N, CA, C and O atoms as a DFTB+ gen file, in Angstrom:
524 C
 N C O
     1  1       0.833      -1.174       0.000
     2  2       0.000       0.000       0.000
     3  2       0.887       1.251       0.000
     4  3       1.826       1.356       0.790
     5  1       0.584       2.178      -0.879
     6  2       1.357       3.404      -1.016
     7  2       1.316       4.216       0.275
     8  3       0.271       4.343       0.913
     9  1       2.478       4.767       0.651
    10  2       2.609       5.539       1.888
    11  2       2.817       7.028       1.582
    12  3       3.953       7.462       1.388
    13  1       1.739       7.807       1.537
    14  2       1.870       9.246       1.256
    15  2       2.772       9.969       2.242
    16  3       3.465      10.914       1.864
    17  1       2.776       9.538       3.513
    18  2       3.609      10.200       4.522
    19  2       5.087      10.117       4.165
    20  3       5.850      11.048       4.423
    21  1       5.481       9.012       3.579
    22  2       6.887       8.856       3.188
    23  2       7.225       9.751       1.997
    24  3       8.311      10.327       1.931
    25  1       6.298       9.861       1.073
    26  2       6.493      10.756      -0.076
    27  2       6.671      12.186       0.420
    28  3       7.591      12.885      -0.006
    29  1       5.806      12.613       1.306
    30  2       5.867      13.982       1.829
    31  2       7.209      14.226       2.526
    32  3       7.879      15.224       2.259
    33  1       7.597      13.306       3.423
    34  2       8.826      13.481       4.188
    35  2      10.047      13.539       3.282
    36  3      10.898      14.415       3.436
    37  1      10.135      12.602       2.332
    38  2      11.290      12.583       1.432
    39  2      11.336      13.830       0.552
    40  3      12.403      14.406       0.339
    41  1      10.182      14.243       0.046
    42  2      10.133      15.431      -0.811
    43  2      10.590      16.657      -0.039
    44  3      11.412      17.435      -0.523
    45  1      10.054      16.825       1.165
    46  2      10.421      17.995       1.970
    47  2      11.883      17.953       2.387
    48  3      12.558      18.983       2.406
    49  1      12.372      16.765       2.722
    50  2      13.777      16.650       3.118
    51  2      14.728      16.954       1.975
    52  3      15.873      17.344       2.203
    53  1      14.265      16.780       0.758
    54  2      15.078      17.142      -0.409
    55  2      14.925      18.624      -0.745
    56  3      15.592      19.133      -1.646
    57  1      14.047      19.312      -0.021
    58  2      13.827      20.739      -0.273
    59  2      13.022      21.004      -1.531
    60  3      13.143      22.069      -2.136
    61  1      12.199      20.039      -1.928
    62  2      11.404      20.181      -3.146
    63  2       9.973      20.578      -2.820
    64  3       9.403      20.123      -1.829
    65  1       9.405      21.421      -3.652
    66  2       7.978      21.709      -3.561
    67  2       7.242      20.633      -4.341
    68  3       7.861      19.844      -5.056
    69  1       5.933      20.599      -4.208
    70  2       5.151      19.658      -5.010
    71  2       5.348      19.951      -6.499
    72  3       5.421      19.036      -7.319
    73  1       5.430      21.214      -6.825
    74  2       5.647      21.599      -8.222
    75  2       7.017      21.123      -8.723
    76  3       7.131      20.626      -9.843
    77  1       8.057      21.277      -7.887
    78  2       9.396      20.811      -8.258
    79  2       9.395      19.317      -8.557
    80  3       9.923      18.875      -9.577
    81  1       8.790      18.541      -7.649
    82  2       8.744      17.092      -7.853
    83  2       7.933      16.758      -9.097
    84  3       8.317      15.889      -9.880
    85  1       6.820      17.442      -9.277
    86  2       6.017      17.231     -10.483
    87  2       6.831      17.459     -11.750
    88  3       6.756      16.676     -12.698
    89  1       7.605      18.533     -11.757
    90  2       8.446      18.823     -12.922
    91  2       9.488      17.732     -13.154
    92  3       9.770      17.370     -14.296
    93  1      10.062      17.207     -12.058
    94  2      11.090      16.158     -12.182
    95  2      10.530      14.874     -12.785
    96  3      11.252      14.127     -13.446
    97  1       9.237      14.617     -12.556
    98  2       8.663      13.366     -13.059
    99  2       7.666      13.609     -14.204
   100  3       6.861      12.739     -14.538
   101  1       7.740      14.808     -14.795
   102  2       6.850      15.170     -15.910
   103  2       5.382      15.046     -15.526
   104  3       4.577      14.449     -16.242
   105  1       5.059      15.627     -14.375
   106  2       3.696      15.605     -13.868
   107  2       3.342      17.001     -13.383
   108  3       4.024      17.969     -13.721
   109  1       2.289      17.111     -12.599
   110  2       1.853      18.425     -12.127
   111  2       1.833      18.488     -10.613
   112  3       1.857      17.465      -9.927
   113  1       1.788      19.707     -10.108
   114  2       1.675      19.938      -8.671
   115  2       0.402      19.281      -8.139
   116  3       0.412      18.676      -7.067
   117  1      -0.676      19.400      -8.881
   118  2      -1.959      18.827      -8.465
   119  2      -1.900      17.316      -8.321
   120  3      -2.480      16.747      -7.396
   121  1      -1.197      16.673      -9.238
   122  2      -1.062      15.208      -9.167
   123  2      -0.278      14.815      -7.926
   124  3      -0.666      13.893      -7.209
   125  1       0.827      15.514      -7.669
   126  2       1.638      15.223      -6.485
   127  2       0.803      15.473      -5.225
   128  3       0.858      14.686      -4.280
   129  1       0.045      16.548      -5.209
   130  2      -0.829      16.854      -4.081
   131  2      -1.827      15.720      -3.844
   132  3      -2.066      15.327      -2.702
   133  1      -2.404      15.198      -4.918
   134  2      -3.352      14.083      -4.792
   135  2      -2.688      12.839      -4.211
   136  3      -3.289      12.135      -3.400
   137  1      -1.454      12.566      -4.621
   138  2      -0.724      11.426      -4.059
   139  2      -0.495      11.639      -2.565
   140  3      -0.712      10.738      -1.755
   141  1      -0.052      12.846      -2.215
   142  2       0.285      13.135      -0.818
   143  2      -0.939      13.172       0.087
   144  3      -0.848      12.842       1.269
   145  1      -2.077      13.570      -0.458
   146  2      -3.305      13.633       0.332
   147  2      -4.063      12.313       0.342
   148  3      -5.091      12.190       1.008
   149  1      -3.561      11.325      -0.396
   150  2      -4.207      10.026      -0.434
   151  2      -5.434       9.972      -1.320
   152  3      -6.198       9.009      -1.266
   153  1      -5.632      11.012      -2.145
   154  2      -6.778      11.020      -3.048
   155  2      -6.572      10.091      -4.239
   156  3      -7.528       9.605      -4.841
   157  1      -5.305       9.857      -4.564
   158  2      -4.988       8.899      -5.626
   159  2      -3.640       8.257      -5.325
   160  3      -2.851       8.761      -4.526
   161  1      -3.402       7.145      -5.981
   162  2      -2.160       6.397      -5.820
   163  2      -1.396       6.471      -7.130
   164  3      -1.991       6.309      -8.196
   165  1      -0.091       6.712      -7.075
   166  2       0.658       6.799      -8.332
   167  2       0.671       5.447      -9.059
   168  3       0.851       4.403      -8.433
   169  1       0.479       5.476     -10.380
   170  2       0.639       4.235     -11.144
   171  2       2.096       3.796     -11.087
   172  3       2.971       4.579     -10.718
   173  1       2.350       2.566     -11.446
   174  2       3.701       2.003     -11.287
   175  2       4.771       2.835     -12.005
   176  3       5.872       3.002     -11.480
   177  1       4.465       3.353     -13.185
   178  2       5.464       4.148     -13.923
   179  2       5.821       5.417     -13.134
   180  3       6.991       5.784     -13.030
   181  1       4.800       6.075     -12.584
   182  2       5.032       7.291     -11.805
   183  2       5.756       6.963     -10.502
   184  3       6.615       7.723     -10.054
   185  1       5.409       5.842      -9.907
   186  2       6.053       5.430      -8.661
   187  2       7.557       5.255      -8.849
   188  3       8.346       5.660      -7.995
   189  1       7.949       4.655      -9.962
   190  2       9.372       4.471     -10.272
   191  2      10.049       5.831     -10.457
   192  3      11.152       6.050      -9.956
   193  1       9.397       6.735     -11.169
   194  2       9.968       8.074     -11.386
   195  2      10.121       8.831     -10.063
   196  3      11.127       9.503      -9.835
   197  1       9.117       8.715      -9.203
   198  2       9.171       9.382      -7.899
   199  2      10.321       8.809      -7.069
   200  3      11.105       9.557      -6.484
   201  1      10.415       7.483      -7.023
   202  2      11.489       6.837      -6.261
   203  2      12.852       7.293      -6.761
   204  3      13.736       7.592      -5.958
   205  1      13.032       7.352      -8.066
   206  2      14.309       7.796      -8.634
   207  2      14.591       9.257      -8.288
   208  3      15.717       9.608      -7.936
   209  1      13.575      10.102      -8.387
   210  2      13.756      11.529      -8.103
   211  2      14.105      11.770      -6.636
   212  3      14.802      12.731      -6.311
   213  1      13.624      10.902      -5.756
   214  2      13.851      11.078      -4.321
   215  2      14.945      10.172      -3.772
   216  3      15.134      10.080      -2.559
   217  1      15.664       9.504      -4.666
   218  2      16.764       8.602      -4.276
   219  2      16.325       7.565      -3.246
   220  3      16.990       7.355      -2.231
   221  1      15.203       6.929      -3.524
   222  2      14.699       5.884      -2.649
   223  2      14.233       4.721      -3.514
   224  3      14.539       4.664      -4.704
   225  1      13.501       3.808      -2.921
   226  2      13.002       2.654      -3.672
   227  2      11.482       2.667      -3.681
   228  3      10.840       3.285      -2.832
   229  1      10.929       1.975      -4.656
   230  2       9.477       1.826      -4.693
   231  2       9.015       1.032      -3.480
   232  3       7.932       1.283      -2.951
   233  1       9.823       0.078      -3.033
   234  2       9.460      -0.705      -1.849
   235  2       9.291       0.190      -0.624
   236  3       8.388      -0.024       0.185
   237  1      10.157       1.187      -0.487
   238  2      10.036       2.102       0.650
   239  2       8.750       2.917       0.531
   240  3       8.024       3.079       1.512
   241  1       8.468       3.424      -0.654
   242  2       7.255       4.227      -0.856
   243  2       5.987       3.392      -0.686
   244  3       4.926       3.927      -0.361
   245  1       6.096       2.093      -0.902
   246  2       4.948       1.203      -0.749
   247  2       4.853       0.601       0.656
   248  3       3.927      -0.155       0.946
   249  1       5.801       0.932       1.517
   250  2       5.767       0.438       2.885
   251  2       6.254      -0.990       3.048
   252  3       6.016      -1.607       4.086
   253  1       6.930      -1.526       2.045
   254  2       7.444      -2.900       2.122
   255  2       8.752      -3.001       2.888
   256  3       9.149      -4.086       3.310
   257  1       9.419      -1.871       3.067
   258  2      10.670      -1.809       3.822
   259  2      10.704      -0.486       4.568
   260  3      10.052       0.481       4.172
   261  1      11.456      -0.453       5.632
   262  2      11.626       0.796       6.375
   263  2      12.950       1.475       6.051
   264  3      13.296       2.491       6.655
   265  1      13.680       0.921       5.109
   266  2      14.987       1.447       4.706
   267  2      14.795       2.378       3.514
   268  3      14.533       1.926       2.400
   269  1      14.927       3.678       3.756
   270  2      14.691       4.657       2.690
   271  2      15.774       4.638       1.619
   272  3      15.498       4.915       0.451
   273  1      17.012       4.314       2.009
   274  2      18.137       4.353       1.083
   275  2      18.952       3.065       1.180
   276  3      20.117       3.122       1.573
   277  1      18.385       1.903       0.837
   278  2      19.075       0.627       1.061
   279  2      20.283       0.370       0.180
   280  3      21.164      -0.396       0.569
   281  1      20.354       0.977      -0.982
   282  2      21.436       0.683      -1.919
   283  2      22.679       1.529      -1.701
   284  3      23.669       1.375      -2.416
   285  1      22.638       2.410      -0.732
   286  2      23.774       3.291      -0.510
   287  2      24.816       2.621       0.373
   288  3      24.485       1.798       1.226
   289  1      26.070       2.979       0.161
   290  2      27.129       2.500       1.055
   291  2      26.890       3.105       2.434
   292  3      26.080       4.020       2.578
   293  1      27.589       2.600       3.444
   294  2      27.390       3.111       4.798
   295  2      27.648       4.610       4.880
   296  3      26.883       5.334       5.517
   297  1      28.725       5.086       4.239
   298  2      29.025       6.517       4.319
   299  2      27.997       7.336       3.544
   300  3      27.626       8.426       3.980
   301  1      27.532       6.832       2.406
   302  2      26.500       7.538       1.646
   303  2      25.187       7.535       2.412
   304  3      24.448       8.520       2.396
   305  1      24.897       6.417       3.089
   306  2      23.685       6.312       3.899
   307  2      23.735       7.319       5.047
   308  3      22.748       7.991       5.346
   309  1      24.914       7.409       5.689
   310  2      25.095       8.375       6.769
   311  2      24.879       9.795       6.258
   312  3      24.219      10.607       6.908
   313  1      25.440      10.082       5.094
   314  2      25.288      11.422       4.534
   315  2      23.829      11.692       4.198
   316  3      23.329      12.784       4.467
   317  1      23.135      10.715       3.614
   318  2      21.723      10.884       3.280
   319  2      20.891      11.122       4.542
   320  3      20.018      11.990       4.557
   321  1      21.160      10.354       5.595
   322  2      20.447      10.534       6.857
   323  2      20.745      11.895       7.459
   324  3      19.853      12.561       7.985
   325  1      22.004      12.305       7.380
   326  2      22.398      13.603       7.920
   327  2      21.690      14.722       7.165
   328  3      21.151      15.641       7.781
   329  1      21.688      14.652       5.846
   330  2      21.049      15.705       5.055
   331  2      19.540      15.721       5.288
   332  3      18.923      16.786       5.288
   333  1      18.948      14.551       5.486
   334  2      17.530      14.473       5.817
   335  2      17.278      15.172       7.156
   336  3      16.306      15.913       7.306
   337  1      18.162      14.926       8.121
   338  2      18.047      15.531       9.445
   339  2      18.173      17.052       9.360
   340  3      17.349      17.770       9.927
   341  1      19.181      17.545       8.670
   342  2      19.393      18.996       8.652
   343  2      18.348      19.731       7.827
   344  3      18.140      20.928       8.024
   345  1      17.692      19.040       6.912
   346  2      16.636      19.680       6.135
   347  2      15.326      19.782       6.904
   348  3      14.394      20.450       6.457
   349  1      15.249      19.125       8.057
   350  2      14.095      19.251       8.930
   351  2      14.209      20.610       9.616
   352  3      15.215      20.875      10.274
   353  1      13.201      21.480       9.478
   354  2      13.297      22.828      10.060
   355  2      13.574      22.839      11.558
   356  3      14.190      23.780      12.060
   357  1      13.136      21.820      12.276
   358  2      13.369      21.780      13.720
   359  2      14.841      21.564      14.062
   360  3      15.312      22.022      15.103
   361  1      15.566      20.868      13.191
   362  2      16.960      20.531      13.479
   363  2      17.964      21.338      12.671
   364  3      19.089      21.569      13.112
   365  1      17.557      21.754      11.511
   366  2      18.490      22.291      10.534
   367  2      19.150      23.608      10.848
   368  3      20.157      23.948      10.227
   369  1      18.622      24.363      11.789
   370  2      19.185      25.682      12.060
   371  2      20.665      25.602      12.435
   372  3      21.452      26.472      12.063
   373  1      21.036      24.560      13.170
   374  2      22.430      24.400      13.587
   375  2      23.341      24.190      12.382
   376  3      24.490      24.634      12.384
   377  1      22.835      23.519      11.363
   378  2      23.637      23.168      10.197
   379  2      23.165      23.895       8.933
   380  3      23.339      23.385       7.826
   381  1      22.571      25.076       9.092
   382  2      21.919      25.735       7.965
   383  2      22.848      26.012       6.777
   384  3      22.373      26.118       5.646
   385  1      24.135      26.129       7.005
   386  2      25.056      26.432       5.921
   387  2      25.716      25.187       5.329
   388  3      26.580      25.300       4.460
   389  1      25.321      24.017       5.789
   390  2      25.963      22.766       5.372
   391  2      25.998      22.599       3.855
   392  3      27.060      22.348       3.285
   393  1      24.863      22.733       3.209
   394  2      24.796      22.441       1.783
   395  2      25.611      23.408       0.934
   396  3      25.974      23.085      -0.197
   397  1      25.902      24.597       1.472
   398  2      26.698      25.577       0.721
   399  2      28.178      25.537       1.091
   400  3      29.007      26.193       0.459
   401  1      28.495      24.762       2.118
   402  2      29.870      24.734       2.628
   403  2      30.784      23.902       1.728
   404  3      30.312      23.024       1.005
   405  1      32.106      24.178       1.770
   406  2      33.061      23.352       1.024
   407  2      33.077      21.931       1.601
   408  3      32.666      21.710       2.740
   409  1      33.550      20.991       0.812
   410  2      33.530      19.570       1.184
   411  2      34.188      19.317       2.542
   412  3      33.666      18.541       3.342
   413  1      35.313      19.955       2.810
   414  2      36.025      19.744       4.074
   415  2      35.166      20.181       5.266
   416  3      35.116      19.495       6.287
   417  1      34.506      21.305       5.129
   418  2      33.641      21.819       6.203
   419  2      32.434      20.902       6.401
   420  3      32.024      20.650       7.534
   421  1      31.866      20.404       5.303
   422  2      30.717      19.485       5.398
   423  2      31.113      18.225       6.159
   424  3      30.342      17.722       6.975
   425  1      32.309      17.718       5.893
   426  2      32.780      16.524       6.593
   427  2      32.913      16.805       8.091
   428  3      32.554      15.960       8.911
   429  1      33.422      17.974       8.452
   430  2      33.531      18.340       9.862
   431  2      32.147      18.388      10.512
   432  3      31.973      17.923      11.639
   433  1      31.176      18.942       9.812
   434  2      29.823      19.038      10.352
   435  2      29.204      17.640      10.528
   436  3      28.498      17.390      11.505
   437  1      29.472      16.738       9.579
   438  2      28.960      15.364       9.710
   439  2      29.584      14.677      10.920
   440  3      28.912      13.925      11.625
   441  1      30.881      14.936      11.164
   442  2      31.546      14.352      12.328
   443  2      30.944      14.868      13.637
   444  3      30.753      14.103      14.582
   445  1      30.650      16.157      13.686
   446  2      30.007      16.732      14.871
   447  2      28.657      16.058      15.102
   448  3      28.319      15.695      16.229
   449  1      27.899      15.897      14.039
   450  2      26.597      15.246      14.119
   451  2      26.730      13.814      14.637
   452  3      25.948      13.374      15.480
   453  1      27.728      13.094      14.125
   454  2      27.957      11.709      14.536
   455  2      28.304      11.638      16.026
   456  3      27.822      10.756      16.736
   457  1      29.134      12.560      16.491
   458  2      29.493      12.618      17.907
   459  2      28.243      12.857      18.758
   460  3      28.050      12.207      19.786
   461  1      27.411      13.778      18.329
   462  2      26.174      14.057      19.067
   463  2      25.251      12.840      19.090
   464  3      24.635      12.543      20.113
   465  1      25.159      12.145      17.967
   466  2      24.331      10.939      17.907
   467  2      24.832       9.884      18.883
   468  3      24.044       9.284      19.614
   469  1      26.135       9.661      18.895
   470  2      26.721       8.658      19.782
   471  2      26.489       9.024      21.252
   472  3      26.175       8.166      22.077
   473  1      26.646      10.290      21.555
   474  2      26.479      10.748      22.930
   475  2      25.040      10.547      23.410
   476  3      24.809      10.254      24.583
   477  1      24.086      10.702      22.511
   478  2      22.676      10.598      22.874
   479  2      22.116       9.187      22.731
   480  3      20.963       8.942      23.088
   481  1      22.912       8.261      22.216
   482  2      22.460       6.886      22.029
   483  2      22.005       6.302      23.362
   484  3      22.723       6.385      24.359
   485  1      20.837       5.725      23.375
   486  2      20.336       5.088      24.573
   487  2      19.700       6.041      25.577
   488  3      19.182       5.603      26.604
   489  1      19.735       7.324      25.294
   490  2      19.133       8.304      26.193
   491  2      17.623       8.247      26.052
   492  3      17.101       8.210      24.938
   493  1      16.931       8.241      27.158
   494  2      15.464       8.223      27.158
   495  2      14.969       9.671      27.162
   496  3      15.665      10.560      27.652
   497  1      13.780       9.913      26.623
   498  2      13.262      11.284      26.572
   499  2      13.224      11.977      27.936
   500  3      13.385      13.194      28.019
   501  1      13.010      11.200      29.006
   502  2      12.935      11.833      30.327
   503  2      14.314      12.112      30.940
   504  3      14.403      12.831      31.935
   505  1      15.375      11.565      30.374
   506  2      16.733      11.807      30.853
   507  2      17.141      13.255      30.560
   508  3      16.709      13.855      29.575
   509  1      17.981      13.793      31.438
   510  2      18.507      15.128      31.190
   511  2      19.530      15.065      30.074
   512  3      20.294      14.105      29.975
   513  1      19.543      16.073      29.245
   514  2      20.471      16.098      28.125
   515  2      21.900      16.140      28.632
   516  3      22.220      16.860      29.578
   517  1      22.781      15.333      27.968
   518  2      24.191      15.322      28.312
   519  2      24.545      14.353      29.422
   520  3      25.714      14.225      29.786
   521  1      23.551      13.671      29.961
   522  2      23.844      12.711      31.043
   523  2      23.874      11.314      30.508
   524  3      24.104      10.369      31.262
């Protein structure tokens, strides 16, 4: 079953509007809106185009797997997850210049992110931050 929530999240994390995604797959903003609102389901040809445009798989968009980027190497997967994280408005302010930064600076920012992830691993929501 098609998962509109995944389409929305991936599209937004890539910084694309519905119109942008529509243009990438030779469709319209209205069609993308219908997919995202659950008013219609993309046909298989459109589903493949959407998956390619969003660097994911049709299986992920159909809810058959929870792995959004299964074909990526570990470092590419880490980068994809990091970019998804920083494109979220709630998190991205800290890394707002990442996408415009030189490669060396981007690597430093990814390392900082990795350190923060490791430090918070296993922390419960009720735990105080940094403990």
